[in-house]
Short mmCIF file of C-alpha atoms and ligand atoms in Angstrom, two decimals:
data_model
loop_
_atom_site.label_atom_id
_atom_site.label_comp_id
_atom_site.label_asym_id
_atom_site.label_seq_id
_atom_site.Cartn_x
_atom_site.Cartn_y
_atom_site.Cartn_z
CA UNK A 206 60.30 70.99 100.27
CA UNK A 207 61.49 73.14 97.24
CA UNK A 208 59.89 73.48 94.18
CA UNK A 209 61.52 73.36 91.03
CA UNK A 210 60.76 74.79 87.50
CA UNK A 211 59.65 72.19 84.66
CA UNK A 212 62.29 74.02 82.45
CA UNK A 213 65.25 73.10 84.58
CA UNK A 214 66.35 77.35 84.46
CA UNK A 215 65.35 78.60 87.29
CA UNK A 216 65.89 78.87 91.37
CA UNK A 217 63.99 76.23 93.40
CA UNK A 218 61.99 78.29 95.73
CA UNK A 219 59.57 77.90 98.66
CA UNK A 220 55.83 77.09 98.20
CA UNK A 221 54.72 80.47 99.06
CA UNK A 222 56.72 82.23 96.59
CA UNK A 223 56.47 79.59 94.17
CA UNK A 224 52.92 80.16 94.44
CA UNK A 225 53.55 83.84 93.88
CA UNK A 226 55.85 83.24 90.64
CA UNK A 227 53.12 81.33 88.91
CA UNK A 228 54.88 80.85 85.93
CA UNK A 229 58.67 80.59 86.46
CA UNK A 230 61.11 83.31 85.08
CA UNK A 231 62.42 80.36 82.28
CA UNK A 232 58.97 80.12 80.90
CA UNK A 233 58.65 76.80 83.04
CA UNK A 234 55.96 75.73 85.36
CA UNK A 235 57.17 74.56 89.19
CA UNK A 236 56.93 70.90 90.59
CA UNK A 237 57.75 69.68 94.02
CA UNK A 238 61.25 68.47 94.56
CA UNK A 239 60.10 65.12 95.26
CA UNK A 240 56.36 63.60 94.99
CA UNK A 241 55.86 63.35 99.41
CA UNK A 242 54.22 59.58 100.09
CA UNK A 243 50.37 60.25 100.88
CA UNK A 244 50.19 56.54 102.55
CA UNK A 245 50.10 57.72 105.89
CA UNK A 246 46.70 60.00 104.95
CA UNK A 247 45.61 57.15 103.04
CA UNK A 248 45.40 54.96 105.92
CA UNK A 249 44.90 57.15 109.13
CA UNK A 250 44.02 60.52 107.64
CA UNK A 251 41.22 62.52 108.67
CA UNK A 252 38.28 61.92 106.91
CA UNK A 253 36.77 65.78 107.63
CA UNK A 254 37.66 67.89 104.10
CA UNK A 255 39.15 70.58 105.43
CA UNK A 256 41.33 69.00 107.69
CA UNK A 257 42.51 65.90 104.98
CA UNK A 258 43.61 68.76 102.70
CA UNK A 259 45.35 70.81 105.13
CA UNK A 260 47.27 67.60 106.54
CA UNK A 261 48.40 67.28 102.82
CA UNK A 262 49.41 70.56 102.54
CA UNK A 263 51.41 70.02 105.37
CA UNK A 264 53.33 67.54 103.47
CA UNK A 265 54.92 70.02 100.98
CA UNK A 266 54.86 73.64 102.37
CA UNK A 267 57.67 74.65 105.03
CA UNK A 268 56.13 77.90 105.20
CA UNK A 269 52.78 77.54 107.36
CA UNK A 270 52.57 76.03 110.98
CA UNK A 271 49.92 73.21 111.32
CA UNK A 272 47.41 75.52 112.71
CA UNK A 273 47.30 78.27 110.20
CA UNK A 274 47.35 75.56 106.86
CA UNK A 275 43.89 74.11 109.65
CA UNK A 276 42.70 77.47 109.83
CA UNK A 277 43.15 78.25 105.76
CA UNK A 278 41.27 75.58 104.58
CA UNK A 279 38.57 75.61 107.24
CA UNK A 280 38.21 79.66 106.04
CA UNK A 281 38.25 78.00 101.96
CA UNK A 282 36.37 75.18 102.14
CA UNK A 283 33.77 77.17 104.63
CA UNK A 284 31.72 78.28 101.57
CA UNK A 285 31.19 75.04 100.55
CA UNK A 286 27.55 73.38 100.90
CA UNK A 287 28.85 70.98 103.54
CA UNK A 288 32.84 71.70 104.13
CA UNK A 289 33.63 68.67 106.18
CA UNK A 290 32.39 66.08 103.42
CA UNK A 291 33.04 68.87 100.18
CA UNK A 292 33.18 66.52 97.42
CA UNK A 293 30.70 63.66 98.33
CA UNK A 294 31.08 60.46 96.28
CA UNK A 295 27.30 59.07 95.05
CA UNK A 296 27.15 55.10 94.41
CA UNK A 297 25.83 54.89 91.19
CA UNK A 298 25.44 51.17 90.64
CA UNK A 299 27.89 48.36 92.51
CA UNK A 300 30.93 49.34 91.16
CA UNK A 301 30.49 52.97 89.43
CA UNK A 302 30.79 56.26 91.90
CA UNK A 303 30.28 59.93 90.76
CA UNK A 304 32.79 62.10 93.12
CA UNK A 305 30.12 65.88 92.66
CA UNK A 306 32.86 68.25 92.56
CA UNK A 307 30.23 70.71 92.18
CA UNK A 308 29.30 72.23 95.76
CA UNK A 309 31.65 74.74 95.47
CA UNK A 310 30.20 78.81 95.91
CA UNK A 311 30.07 78.46 91.83
CA UNK A 312 29.20 75.13 91.44
CA UNK A 313 32.41 73.62 89.53
CA UNK A 314 35.05 71.91 90.74
CA UNK A 315 37.25 75.26 90.55
CA UNK A 316 36.30 76.18 93.90
CA UNK A 317 38.70 73.58 95.32
CA UNK A 318 41.43 75.20 93.90
CA UNK A 319 40.80 79.07 93.57
CA UNK A 320 38.98 79.30 96.99
CA UNK A 321 41.88 78.40 98.76
CA UNK A 322 44.00 80.93 95.72
CA UNK A 323 41.60 83.90 97.00
CA UNK A 324 43.02 83.22 100.40
CA UNK A 325 46.94 83.09 99.73
CA UNK A 326 46.51 86.15 97.92
CA UNK A 327 45.11 88.09 100.63
CA UNK A 328 47.28 86.54 102.82
CA UNK A 329 49.65 87.44 100.40
CA UNK A 330 48.74 91.21 100.60
CA UNK A 331 48.88 91.81 104.52
CA UNK A 332 52.52 90.29 104.10
CA UNK A 333 53.46 91.72 101.42
CA UNK A 334 51.90 95.46 101.89
CA UNK A 335 51.56 95.36 97.97
CA UNK A 336 48.74 95.64 95.82
CA UNK A 337 47.69 92.55 93.58
CA UNK A 338 46.53 92.31 90.23
CA UNK A 339 44.93 88.99 88.60
CA UNK A 340 45.04 88.26 85.72
CA UNK A 341 43.60 85.02 84.07
CA UNK A 342 42.12 83.58 81.10
CA UNK A 343 38.83 81.21 81.36
CA UNK A 344 36.82 79.25 79.21
CA UNK A 345 34.34 79.50 81.52
CA UNK A 346 34.84 78.26 85.13
CA UNK A 347 38.16 79.36 85.74
CA UNK A 348 36.76 82.78 85.96
CA UNK A 349 33.63 82.75 88.12
CA UNK A 350 35.73 81.45 90.31
CA UNK A 351 38.53 82.97 90.82
CA UNK A 352 36.36 86.02 90.61
CA UNK A 353 34.26 84.39 93.92
CA UNK A 354 37.96 83.70 95.51
CA UNK A 355 39.08 87.53 95.38
CA UNK A 356 35.13 89.45 95.40
CA UNK A 357 36.03 92.80 97.79
CA UNK A 358 39.07 91.41 99.09
CA UNK A 359 41.24 94.38 99.82
CA UNK A 360 44.10 95.20 97.89
CA UNK A 361 43.11 92.52 95.28
CA UNK A 362 41.86 93.14 91.22
CA UNK A 363 40.78 90.80 88.94
CA UNK A 364 40.68 90.60 85.56
CA UNK A 365 39.46 87.83 83.47
CA UNK A 366 39.31 87.39 79.98
CA UNK A 367 37.04 84.76 78.27
CA UNK A 368 35.80 84.51 74.83
CA UNK A 369 32.62 86.25 73.93
CA UNK A 370 29.77 84.06 72.85
CA UNK A 371 31.99 80.46 73.76
CA UNK A 372 30.49 80.27 77.47
CA UNK A 373 26.94 79.67 78.69
CA UNK A 374 24.61 82.66 79.65
CA UNK A 375 24.80 81.89 83.33
CA UNK A 376 28.39 81.16 83.50
CA UNK A 377 28.52 84.47 82.21
CA UNK A 378 26.51 86.19 84.30
CA UNK A 379 28.17 84.69 87.17
CA UNK A 380 31.25 86.96 86.16
CA UNK A 381 29.70 90.49 84.88
CA UNK A 382 27.28 90.27 87.69
CA UNK A 383 28.94 90.58 91.13
CA UNK A 384 28.03 93.63 91.93
CA UNK A 385 31.89 94.14 93.06
CA UNK A 386 34.28 96.73 92.35
CA UNK A 387 37.36 95.11 91.89
CA UNK A 388 36.48 92.86 88.93
CA UNK A 389 37.24 93.04 85.95
CA UNK A 390 35.34 90.75 82.99
CA UNK A 391 36.96 91.31 79.27
CA UNK A 392 35.17 89.31 76.98
CA UNK A 393 37.28 89.17 73.76
CA UNK A 394 36.74 88.35 69.85
CA UNK A 395 38.27 85.04 70.01
CA UNK A 396 38.12 81.90 71.55
CA UNK A 397 39.86 80.28 74.68
CA UNK A 398 43.34 79.47 73.15
CA UNK A 399 43.66 83.47 72.38
CA UNK A 400 42.71 84.49 75.49
CA UNK A 401 45.22 82.35 77.53
CA UNK A 402 48.19 83.15 74.61
CA UNK A 403 47.52 87.06 75.49
CA UNK A 404 47.35 85.99 79.19
CA UNK A 405 50.41 83.83 78.54
CA UNK A 406 52.15 86.87 76.44
CA UNK A 407 51.65 89.14 79.17
CA UNK A 408 53.22 87.20 81.79
CA UNK A 409 55.99 86.64 80.02
CA UNK A 410 56.77 90.51 79.43
CA UNK A 411 58.67 90.41 82.57
CA UNK A 412 59.02 94.34 82.67
CA UNK A 413 55.53 94.56 82.36
CA UNK A 414 54.61 91.37 84.43
CA UNK A 415 56.58 93.13 87.63
CA UNK A 416 55.31 96.63 86.95
CA UNK A 417 51.59 95.62 86.88
CA UNK A 418 52.14 93.00 90.05
CA UNK A 419 50.68 90.90 88.02
CA UNK A 420 49.31 87.04 89.62
CA UNK A 421 48.64 84.54 87.76
CA UNK A 422 45.17 81.95 88.18
CA UNK A 423 45.25 79.94 84.97
CA UNK A 424 45.25 76.29 85.65
CA UNK A 425 48.83 76.01 85.81
CA UNK A 426 49.04 77.59 89.46
CA UNK A 427 50.99 75.36 91.73
CA UNK A 428 48.73 75.36 94.75
CA UNK A 429 45.53 74.80 92.41
CA UNK A 430 47.25 71.17 91.02
CA UNK A 431 47.91 70.88 94.54
CA UNK A 432 44.20 71.70 95.55
CA UNK A 433 42.93 69.15 93.01
CA UNK A 434 45.00 66.50 94.41
CA UNK A 435 43.09 66.17 97.83
CA UNK A 436 39.59 65.36 96.35
CA UNK A 437 41.03 62.32 94.83
CA UNK A 438 42.13 61.11 98.32
CA UNK A 439 38.72 62.23 99.54
CA UNK A 440 37.45 60.28 96.90
CA UNK A 441 39.45 56.82 98.33
CA UNK A 442 38.66 57.19 101.93
CA UNK A 443 34.56 56.96 100.85
CA UNK A 444 35.06 54.42 99.04
CA UNK A 445 33.87 50.66 100.20
CA UNK A 446 37.09 48.32 101.46
CA UNK A 447 36.27 46.09 98.28
CA UNK A 448 36.51 48.87 96.18
CA UNK A 449 39.12 50.13 96.38
CA UNK A 450 42.04 48.94 94.97
CA UNK A 451 42.01 49.42 91.25
CA UNK A 452 40.47 52.44 90.99
CA UNK A 453 39.67 53.62 87.38
CA UNK A 454 39.17 57.50 87.61
CA UNK A 455 37.05 59.12 84.39
CA UNK A 456 38.11 62.70 84.44
CA UNK A 457 36.53 65.25 81.89
CA UNK A 458 39.23 67.46 80.88
CA UNK A 459 40.99 70.47 79.05
CA UNK A 460 43.46 72.18 80.12
CA UNK A 461 44.38 68.96 82.02
CA UNK A 462 44.83 70.32 85.53
CA UNK A 463 42.29 68.01 86.90
CA UNK A 464 43.75 65.05 85.84
CA UNK A 465 46.94 65.56 86.52
CA UNK A 466 45.87 65.88 90.02
CA UNK A 467 44.96 62.77 90.11
CA UNK A 468 48.27 61.09 88.00
CA UNK A 469 50.24 62.92 90.56
CA UNK A 470 48.14 61.91 93.14
CA UNK A 471 48.66 58.13 92.07
CA UNK A 472 52.65 59.10 91.77
CA UNK A 473 52.45 59.80 95.78
CA UNK A 474 50.64 56.52 96.38
CA UNK A 475 47.06 56.87 95.51
CA UNK A 476 45.72 53.15 94.77
CA UNK A 477 44.48 54.77 91.18
CA UNK A 478 44.73 51.64 87.86
CA UNK A 479 43.66 54.04 85.50
CA UNK A 480 43.01 57.49 84.40
CA UNK A 481 40.61 58.52 82.05
CA UNK A 482 40.80 61.38 79.99
CA UNK A 483 37.48 62.46 78.64
CA UNK A 484 37.25 65.22 75.93
CA UNK A 485 35.28 66.37 73.99
CA UNK A 486 35.24 66.94 70.10
CA UNK A 487 38.30 69.10 70.94
CA UNK A 488 40.06 66.54 71.23
CA UNK A 489 44.19 67.46 71.17
CA UNK A 490 45.04 64.90 74.30
CA UNK A 491 42.70 62.05 72.86
CA UNK A 492 44.33 62.00 70.29
CA UNK A 493 47.81 62.58 72.37
CA UNK A 494 47.45 59.88 74.70
CA UNK A 495 46.13 57.64 71.45
CA UNK A 496 49.12 58.40 69.37
CA UNK A 497 51.91 60.37 71.05
CA UNK A 498 51.88 63.12 69.05
CA UNK A 499 50.78 66.82 70.33
CA UNK A 500 48.94 68.18 67.34
CA UNK A 501 46.81 71.17 68.31
CA UNK A 502 44.18 71.90 65.69
CA UNK A 503 41.28 75.18 65.59
CA UNK A 504 38.86 75.00 68.51
CA UNK A 505 35.28 74.29 67.65
CA UNK A 506 32.87 75.81 70.18
CA UNK A 507 31.01 72.80 71.86
CA UNK A 508 27.98 72.15 74.21
CA UNK A 509 30.79 71.46 77.03
CA UNK A 510 32.76 74.88 76.71
CA UNK A 511 35.37 74.31 79.57
CA UNK A 512 36.48 71.77 77.56
CA UNK A 513 36.72 73.94 74.63
CA UNK A 514 41.06 73.72 74.40
CA UNK A 515 43.25 72.98 71.77
CA UNK A 516 46.49 73.92 74.43
CA UNK A 517 46.95 71.47 77.09
CA UNK A 518 48.78 73.62 79.61
CA UNK A 519 49.06 71.77 82.10
CA UNK A 520 50.67 68.97 79.83
CA UNK A 521 54.24 70.11 80.08
CA UNK A 522 54.36 68.94 84.23
CA UNK A 523 53.86 65.87 83.14
CA UNK A 524 55.97 66.08 80.23
CA UNK A 525 59.11 66.89 83.03
CA UNK A 526 57.63 63.91 84.84
CA UNK A 527 57.76 61.40 81.21
CA UNK A 528 61.33 62.60 80.52
CA UNK A 529 62.41 61.85 83.26
CA UNK A 530 62.61 65.39 85.44
CA UNK A 531 64.44 67.07 82.38
CA UNK A 532 64.55 70.82 82.46
CA UNK A 533 66.51 71.24 79.28
CA UNK A 534 64.65 68.56 77.03
CA UNK A 535 61.24 69.67 78.16
CA UNK A 536 62.36 73.32 77.63
CA UNK A 537 63.26 71.86 73.99
CA UNK A 538 59.94 70.71 73.61
CA UNK A 539 57.64 73.26 74.93
CA UNK A 540 59.73 75.58 72.73
CA UNK A 541 58.33 73.26 69.56
CA UNK A 542 54.72 73.41 70.84
CA UNK A 543 54.48 76.75 71.67
CA UNK A 544 55.24 77.18 67.69
CA UNK A 545 52.41 75.62 67.29
CA UNK A 546 53.77 72.83 65.74
CA UNK A 547 52.59 69.08 65.70
CA UNK A 548 55.14 67.33 67.62
CA UNK A 549 56.22 64.16 68.43
CA UNK A 550 56.48 63.13 71.97
CA UNK A 551 59.99 61.19 71.93
CA UNK A 552 59.62 57.43 73.32
CA UNK A 553 55.84 58.09 74.40
CA UNK A 554 53.86 56.17 76.84
CA UNK A 555 50.66 56.82 78.26
CA UNK A 556 51.12 54.55 81.27
CA UNK A 557 48.39 55.11 83.47
CA UNK A 558 46.30 57.28 81.04
CA UNK A 559 44.12 56.34 78.25
CA UNK A 560 41.49 58.63 76.57
CA UNK A 561 38.08 58.96 75.34
CA UNK A 562 36.60 61.43 72.90
CA UNK A 563 32.40 62.52 72.92
CA UNK A 564 31.12 64.98 70.59
CA UNK A 565 28.32 67.05 70.97
CA UNK A 566 25.35 64.20 70.05
CA UNK A 567 27.45 62.31 72.16
CA UNK A 568 26.91 64.19 74.64
CA UNK A 569 23.57 64.33 74.20
CA UNK A 570 23.15 61.09 74.10
CA UNK A 571 25.29 60.14 77.36
CA UNK A 572 23.16 62.79 79.35
CA UNK A 573 19.89 60.77 77.94
CA UNK A 574 21.68 57.45 78.87
CA UNK A 575 22.88 58.38 82.65
CA UNK A 576 19.67 59.55 83.41
CA UNK A 577 17.57 56.44 81.99
CA UNK A 578 20.57 54.24 83.09
CA UNK A 579 21.39 55.76 86.79
CA UNK A 580 18.72 58.42 87.22
CA UNK A 581 21.24 60.83 86.85
CA UNK A 582 21.52 64.13 85.31
CA UNK A 583 25.11 64.91 84.43
CA UNK A 584 26.52 68.03 83.11
CA UNK A 585 27.65 68.38 79.60
CA UNK A 586 31.36 68.08 80.67
CA UNK A 587 30.62 65.58 83.33
CA UNK A 588 28.27 63.73 80.41
CA UNK A 589 31.68 62.82 78.56
CA UNK A 590 32.59 60.58 81.36
CA UNK A 591 30.01 57.89 80.25
CA UNK A 592 31.26 56.61 77.49
CA UNK A 593 33.57 54.74 80.06
CA UNK A 594 30.87 52.91 82.57
CA UNK A 595 30.53 49.02 80.91
CA UNK A 596 33.00 47.65 83.14
CA UNK A 597 33.01 45.80 85.96
CA UNK A 598 36.51 47.70 87.78
CA UNK A 599 35.55 50.02 90.20
CA UNK A 600 34.85 53.55 88.27
CA UNK A 601 35.37 56.94 89.86
CA UNK A 602 33.36 59.72 87.41
CA UNK A 603 34.40 63.42 88.35
CA UNK A 604 31.68 65.41 87.70
CA UNK A 605 32.71 69.23 87.31
CA UNK A 606 30.03 71.21 87.10
CA UNK A 607 26.24 71.46 88.20
CA UNK A 608 24.15 71.05 85.73
CA UNK A 609 22.22 73.53 86.17
CA UNK A 610 25.09 75.52 84.34
CA UNK A 611 23.48 74.39 81.41
CA UNK A 612 20.39 74.28 81.49
CA UNK A 613 19.28 74.56 77.82
CA UNK A 614 21.71 71.13 76.75
CA UNK A 615 19.81 69.58 79.83
CA UNK A 616 16.71 70.84 77.85
CA UNK A 617 17.52 69.64 74.31
CA UNK A 618 18.65 66.28 75.94
CA UNK A 619 15.92 64.73 78.76
CA UNK A 620 13.00 67.79 78.86
CA UNK A 621 13.71 69.26 81.71
CA UNK A 622 15.63 72.35 82.97
CA UNK A 623 17.47 71.50 86.33
CA UNK A 624 18.29 74.99 88.02
CA UNK A 625 19.50 75.96 91.72
CA UNK A 626 17.97 78.99 93.55
CA UNK A 627 21.42 80.68 93.68
CA UNK A 628 22.02 80.67 89.69
CA UNK A 629 18.55 82.05 89.24
CA UNK A 630 18.75 85.35 91.19
CA UNK A 631 21.88 86.11 88.63
CA UNK A 632 19.65 86.76 85.83
CA UNK A 633 17.84 90.05 86.94
CA UNK A 634 20.98 91.61 87.57
CA UNK A 635 22.70 93.76 85.07
CA UNK A 636 26.34 92.73 83.66
CA UNK A 637 29.10 94.67 83.70
CA UNK A 638 31.95 93.61 81.31
CA UNK A 639 34.89 95.27 78.59
CA UNK A 640 34.65 93.95 74.74
CA UNK A 641 38.33 94.08 73.66
CA UNK A 642 40.12 92.48 70.60
CA UNK A 643 41.84 89.02 70.90
CA UNK A 644 45.59 91.40 70.93
CA UNK A 645 48.02 91.78 73.26
CA UNK A 646 48.04 94.96 73.00
CA UNK A 647 44.91 96.54 73.62
CA UNK A 648 44.91 93.72 76.32
CA UNK A 649 47.66 95.67 78.07
CA UNK A 650 46.76 98.89 77.01
CA UNK A 651 43.53 98.35 79.05
CA UNK A 652 45.23 97.02 82.20
CA UNK A 653 47.57 99.40 82.25
CA UNK A 654 44.30 101.98 83.03
CA UNK A 655 42.90 99.51 85.40
CA UNK A 656 45.19 97.58 87.68
CA UNK A 657 45.32 98.91 91.43
CA UNK A 658 48.88 100.14 91.63
C1 LIG B 739 37.87 73.41 83.74
C2 LIG B 739 36.63 72.36 83.15
C3 LIG B 739 37.39 71.23 82.97
C4 LIG B 739 38.38 70.88 82.36
O1 LIG B 739 39.63 71.00 83.72
P1 LIG B 739 41.40 70.74 83.13
O2 LIG B 739 41.74 70.44 84.58
O3 LIG B 739 41.11 72.07 82.17
O4 LIG B 739 41.69 70.08 82.32
C5 LIG B 739 36.04 70.43 82.81
N1 LIG B 739 34.78 70.52 83.12
C6 LIG B 739 34.30 71.74 83.51
C7 LIG B 739 33.16 71.82 84.27
C8 LIG B 739 35.66 72.64 83.83
O5 LIG B 739 35.21 74.21 84.65
#
């Protein structure tokens, strides 16, 4: 299988090279040349999570043998609570389920992609003998997941930008209290979108990118998206037969990575009727799927900080398919979007997507509602799904983080503070971080001084 750029003017690459490249040289994102069928996996594939993931990747990756792929996934999910059932499906009522994606080392779904990415980078360093410097932006959870995927790995340094004061205390401590020398958390004086823009600018500075051996971990990374397809398949395989035909997935959404992975799995044959994009008050995607207009506004910090985003990077991949896999028109629209303008998407059809939006008071209310109706405590991101429970269709809500990552909000809603012993330990450690202005040159300078050559 080859991978193409969504902007149509970069050479096709095999899996390993597309992974290593991050952004394509024409500024696009890599997508598989054709989407394979997962019918065989749905019907007969393994139920053990790492084996299922390995079989799925064998449909896309021609560079690794079956044994190598198996080993890669066994290793990647060995840090999960129960590796064989890394994404347990919990029944809330007869037709409503929660897919718990927070049983990895940093208690958010991003571990699914980033444990894999960490191991793929390690393999790349061993193969090429060259160091890498990983650069990413985080709205809270990507950073710690990337850090835990790469902490103490030889030949790798990790630089993570995050918006100062806009992520939870625990999230910050997960990044700044690792005690690992190869980890460089950078608090910027700005929003997540500023952080993400700086990272994009640095990757588009090709000279600097190659000289500094930059690699990406943000949610545009191909391996992350593909790794996320697997838990949708895993969820399907856990459903009782009578419920597995017309499934409605509800997905807390920020950068559009998680829900896109589900949609891609749908394009590969996963029986899915609908994907609800659940946003917080930063509702770019809610408005986009209702009106077909990409209209970014300023970010308003919310109780679900990992979704405080008004730039949906992975939307470019959906746009590419929407425009009939046409790189030229994707490129033109993306250039308009990048200017920050309001852009009307031509002949927009939301297709299987629908959208729901929850503001902060709704998040509090939904946590209460979940507790009262289902005796279940969702984290503030997952709470954004609970607008959608009142139907008879099989509904799977994706739980993207452990509630113990956001004890203050949970406490405000239901007067209890969920705890996790591993997170509690972080409170007594000394944080290490750099505070810098939200300015590309300042960050470039800091990287120049601290990268591994
Ligand atoms: C990153 C994140 C999201 C948003 O996921 P996207 O793939 O960016 O749409 C939702 N919830 C939590 C807890 C997250 O960490």
